[in-house]
């Protein structure tokens, strides 16, 4: 495997305001620089340098590398694997999913005939294996369909690949604009399928969806996909008896670009409007939470610009301003075996700046904030391989695995 070494770089120059994820051309894959050791970000949170504290059998951790595991892809947006599966599955925006088995590459799913790729933020945006896969041979995807609508559908395994003719459509959600589609689908620890939806697009919550729990936009949806021909509403969903759409689990999101579950918590990276990017962390069981958009952007008032009422809102645990980037790319809490020192660290990036950062969530706060890389290109997503090791997806067509430097 080719390896690109990046160990603790300084903050990159960033856009003052920029596009959403998947909206600019990435630099040449692998065009990165290197320096010496990991440094902390410039925040007020407490910072602890990464040292080997969880084991005495390994040399001290000096930093991390980015090992190339797949390349030559066209606008990849996600990488994943079923737990324990050594193969890697990569989602391309145009509507294809590739399966990598060592050096062998196979087309796992091709639905380009139904995917609407017109616009920077449309396309095949997310994918999730059923928790019981392959015993339950369904794989769930989120894509932009005809007329710009969001489609959530499942496909079934036929041999070693998915059968495009096996589609079962769960949701079709009209989108009033071409941006802010969300697109992440993932199964929570409760076994339900969660779907991230943006606010409908344009800017400034133009369509007024942010504070409306009765719409499927600007929300995190929760579905019970036990039925093979669709879904049912979990009885614990907050609006199952009225007051909002029964599929809605949480609302007040602008454009959640990736979310992840860990240790009873959900981490949501929500793309900002003009000044701030944010990460929200809340209990998975927090039904009906309101993440604040457009009342707030980050922890700051947006509508109104001053004197907003934040009572009852779930505010982010971390934000950064647009001097450091333009569009957050959410990741995962590291729970792999290769770098035990990083156990419990949540990794994230920025699409424009391309740096790699992490923090730990402790006592309701973001702590131990670190910056690990200056820039590895336009980061469109993170992923986990079958062993739970962290992957980084870049718009330039390269997928990296995070590995230790000792």
Coordinates of C-alpha atoms in Angstrom, one line a residue, residues 53-260:
X53 CA -1.4 5.8 28.3
X54 CA -3.4 2.8 27.6
X55 CA -0.6 0.3 27.0
X56 CA 3.0 -0.3 28.0
X57 CA 3.7 -2.8 25.2
X58 CA 3.8 -0.2 22.4
X59 CA 6.3 2.6 21.7
X60 CA 4.9 6.1 22.3
X61 CA 2.6 7.5 19.7
X62 CA 4.4 10.2 17.6
X63 CA 1.6 11.0 15.2
X64 CA -0.5 9.4 12.5
X65 CA -0.1 8.5 8.9
X66 CA -2.6 8.3 6.1
X67 CA -2.2 5.0 4.2
X68 CA -3.7 4.8 0.7
X69 CA -6.2 1.9 0.5
X70 CA -8.1 2.9 -2.7
X71 CA -7.6 5.4 -5.4
X72 CA -8.8 6.3 -8.9
X73 CA -12.4 6.9 -7.8
X74 CA -14.7 9.5 -9.2
X75 CA -16.1 12.0 -6.6
X76 CA -16.2 9.5 -3.7
X77 CA -18.5 10.6 -0.8
X78 CA -18.4 7.7 1.6
X79 CA -16.5 4.5 2.5
X80 CA -17.8 1.8 4.8
X81 CA -17.8 -2.0 5.5
X82 CA -19.9 -4.5 7.3
X83 CA -18.2 -5.2 10.7
X84 CA -15.7 -8.0 10.4
X85 CA -15.7 -7.9 6.6
X86 CA -12.2 -7.2 5.1
X87 CA -13.7 -5.7 2.0
X88 CA -14.2 -2.0 1.5
X89 CA -17.2 -0.3 -0.1
X90 CA -17.0 3.2 -1.6
X91 CA -19.9 5.4 -2.7
X92 CA -19.4 7.6 -5.7
X93 CA -21.6 10.6 -6.1
X94 CA -22.8 9.7 -9.6
X95 CA -24.6 6.6 -8.3
X96 CA -22.1 3.8 -8.1
X97 CA -20.7 1.7 -5.2
X98 CA -17.4 -0.1 -5.6
X99 CA -16.3 -3.1 -3.6
X100 CA -12.6 -3.4 -3.0
X101 CA -11.2 -6.9 -2.0
X102 CA -7.5 -6.4 -1.8
X103 CA -6.4 -5.3 -5.3
X104 CA -9.6 -6.5 -6.9
X105 CA -12.4 -3.9 -7.6
X106 CA -16.0 -4.9 -8.3
X107 CA -19.1 -2.8 -9.1
X108 CA -21.3 -3.5 -6.0
X109 CA -24.2 -1.3 -7.1
X110 CA -24.9 0.9 -10.1
X111 CA -28.0 3.1 -9.9
X112 CA -26.9 6.0 -12.1
X113 CA -30.1 5.7 -14.1
X114 CA -32.2 6.9 -11.1
X115 CA -29.7 9.2 -9.4
X116 CA -29.9 12.9 -10.1
X117 CA -26.3 14.2 -10.1
X118 CA -27.1 17.8 -11.3
X119 CA -25.7 20.2 -8.8
X120 CA -22.7 20.0 -6.5
X121 CA -24.7 18.6 -3.5
X122 CA -26.9 16.1 -5.2
X123 CA -26.2 12.4 -6.0
X124 CA -25.7 9.2 -4.2
X125 CA -24.9 10.5 -0.7
X126 CA -25.0 7.7 1.9
X127 CA -25.1 4.0 2.5
X128 CA -25.6 1.6 5.4
X129 CA -25.5 -2.1 5.8
X130 CA -28.3 -3.7 7.8
X131 CA -27.0 -4.6 11.3
X132 CA -27.7 -8.3 10.6
X133 CA -26.1 -8.2 7.1
X134 CA -25.6 -10.6 5.3
X135 CA -28.2 -12.7 7.1
X136 CA -30.5 -9.7 6.4
X137 CA -29.2 -9.0 2.9
X138 CA -30.4 -5.4 2.7
X139 CA -28.3 -2.3 2.1
X140 CA -29.9 1.2 2.6
X141 CA -28.9 4.2 0.5
X142 CA -29.8 7.9 0.3
X143 CA -29.8 9.6 -3.1
X144 CA -31.2 12.5 -5.0
X145 CA -33.9 11.3 -7.4
X146 CA -36.0 12.9 -10.1
X147 CA -37.0 16.5 -9.5
X148 CA -34.3 16.8 -6.8
X149 CA -36.3 14.8 -4.2
X150 CA -34.4 12.8 -1.5
X151 CA -35.0 9.1 -1.9
X152 CA -34.2 6.5 0.9
X153 CA -34.3 3.0 -0.5
X154 CA -33.0 -0.5 0.3
X155 CA -31.4 -3.0 -2.1
X156 CA -30.9 -6.7 -1.6
X157 CA -27.9 -8.8 -2.1
X158 CA -27.8 -11.2 -5.1
X159 CA -24.7 -13.3 -5.0
X160 CA -21.8 -10.9 -4.2
X161 CA -23.4 -7.7 -5.4
X162 CA -26.6 -5.7 -4.9
X163 CA -29.5 -6.2 -7.4
X164 CA -30.6 -2.8 -8.8
X165 CA -34.0 -4.3 -9.6
X166 CA -34.6 -5.2 -5.9
X167 CA -35.2 -1.5 -4.8
X168 CA -37.7 -0.9 -2.1
X169 CA -38.3 2.9 -1.7
X170 CA -38.9 3.9 2.0
X171 CA -39.1 7.7 1.6
X172 CA -39.4 10.3 -1.1
X173 CA -39.0 13.8 0.3
X174 CA -39.4 16.9 -2.0
X175 CA -36.5 19.3 -1.8
X176 CA -37.2 23.0 -2.6
X177 CA -33.6 23.8 -3.6
X178 CA -30.6 21.9 -4.9
X179 CA -28.4 22.2 -1.7
X180 CA -28.6 21.1 1.9
X181 CA -29.6 17.5 1.2
X182 CA -28.0 15.9 4.2
X183 CA -27.7 12.4 3.0
X184 CA -26.2 10.3 5.8
X185 CA -28.0 7.0 6.7
X186 CA -26.8 4.9 9.7
X187 CA -28.2 2.4 12.1
X188 CA -28.2 3.4 15.8
X189 CA -27.5 1.2 18.8
X190 CA -31.3 0.8 19.1
X191 CA -31.4 -1.0 15.7
X192 CA -33.3 1.8 14.0
X193 CA -32.3 3.5 10.8
X194 CA -31.5 7.2 11.2
X195 CA -31.6 9.6 8.2
X196 CA -30.1 13.1 8.2
X197 CA -32.0 15.8 6.3
X198 CA -31.0 19.4 5.6
X199 CA -33.3 22.4 5.8
X200 CA -34.3 22.5 2.1
X201 CA -31.5 24.6 0.9
X202 CA -30.9 28.1 -0.5
X203 CA -29.6 30.2 2.5
X204 CA -30.7 31.5 5.9
X205 CA -33.5 28.9 6.2
X206 CA -35.3 30.5 3.3
X207 CA -38.1 28.0 3.4
X208 CA -38.7 28.2 7.1
X209 CA -38.1 24.5 7.9
X210 CA -35.5 24.7 10.7
X211 CA -38.0 25.1 13.6
X212 CA -40.8 23.0 12.2
X213 CA -40.9 19.5 13.6
X214 CA -43.9 18.8 11.3
X215 CA -41.6 18.6 8.2
X216 CA -39.1 15.9 7.4
X217 CA -36.5 18.6 6.4
X218 CA -34.0 20.1 8.9
X219 CA -34.2 16.9 10.9
X220 CA -32.8 13.6 12.0
X221 CA -35.4 10.9 11.2
X222 CA -35.7 7.6 12.9
X223 CA -37.3 4.6 11.2
X224 CA -38.0 0.9 12.1
X225 CA -37.1 -1.0 9.0
X226 CA -38.0 -4.4 10.3
X227 CA -40.7 -4.8 7.6
X228 CA -39.0 -5.8 4.3
X229 CA -41.4 -3.7 2.3
X230 CA -41.0 -0.4 4.0
X231 CA -40.8 0.9 7.6
X232 CA -42.9 1.6 10.7
X233 CA -42.7 4.4 13.2
X234 CA -40.9 3.5 16.5
X235 CA -43.3 4.0 19.3
X236 CA -40.8 6.1 21.2
X237 CA -40.5 8.7 18.5
X238 CA -41.4 12.1 20.0
X239 CA -44.1 13.1 17.7
X240 CA -45.8 9.8 17.2
X241 CA -49.0 11.1 18.9
X242 CA -48.9 14.5 17.2
X243 CA -47.1 17.9 17.3
X244 CA -44.8 17.0 14.5
X245 CA -44.0 14.4 11.8
X246 CA -43.9 11.0 13.3
X247 CA -40.6 10.1 11.6
X248 CA -38.8 13.0 13.2
X249 CA -36.4 12.2 16.0
X250 CA -34.7 15.6 16.3
X251 CA -34.9 18.9 14.4
X252 CA -33.3 22.4 14.1
X253 CA -30.5 21.2 11.8
X254 CA -29.2 23.2 8.8
X255 CA -27.2 20.6 6.8
X256 CA -26.0 17.7 8.9
X257 CA -23.0 16.4 6.9
X258 CA -22.4 13.1 8.6
X259 CA -23.3 11.8 12.1
X260 CA -22.1 8.9 14.2

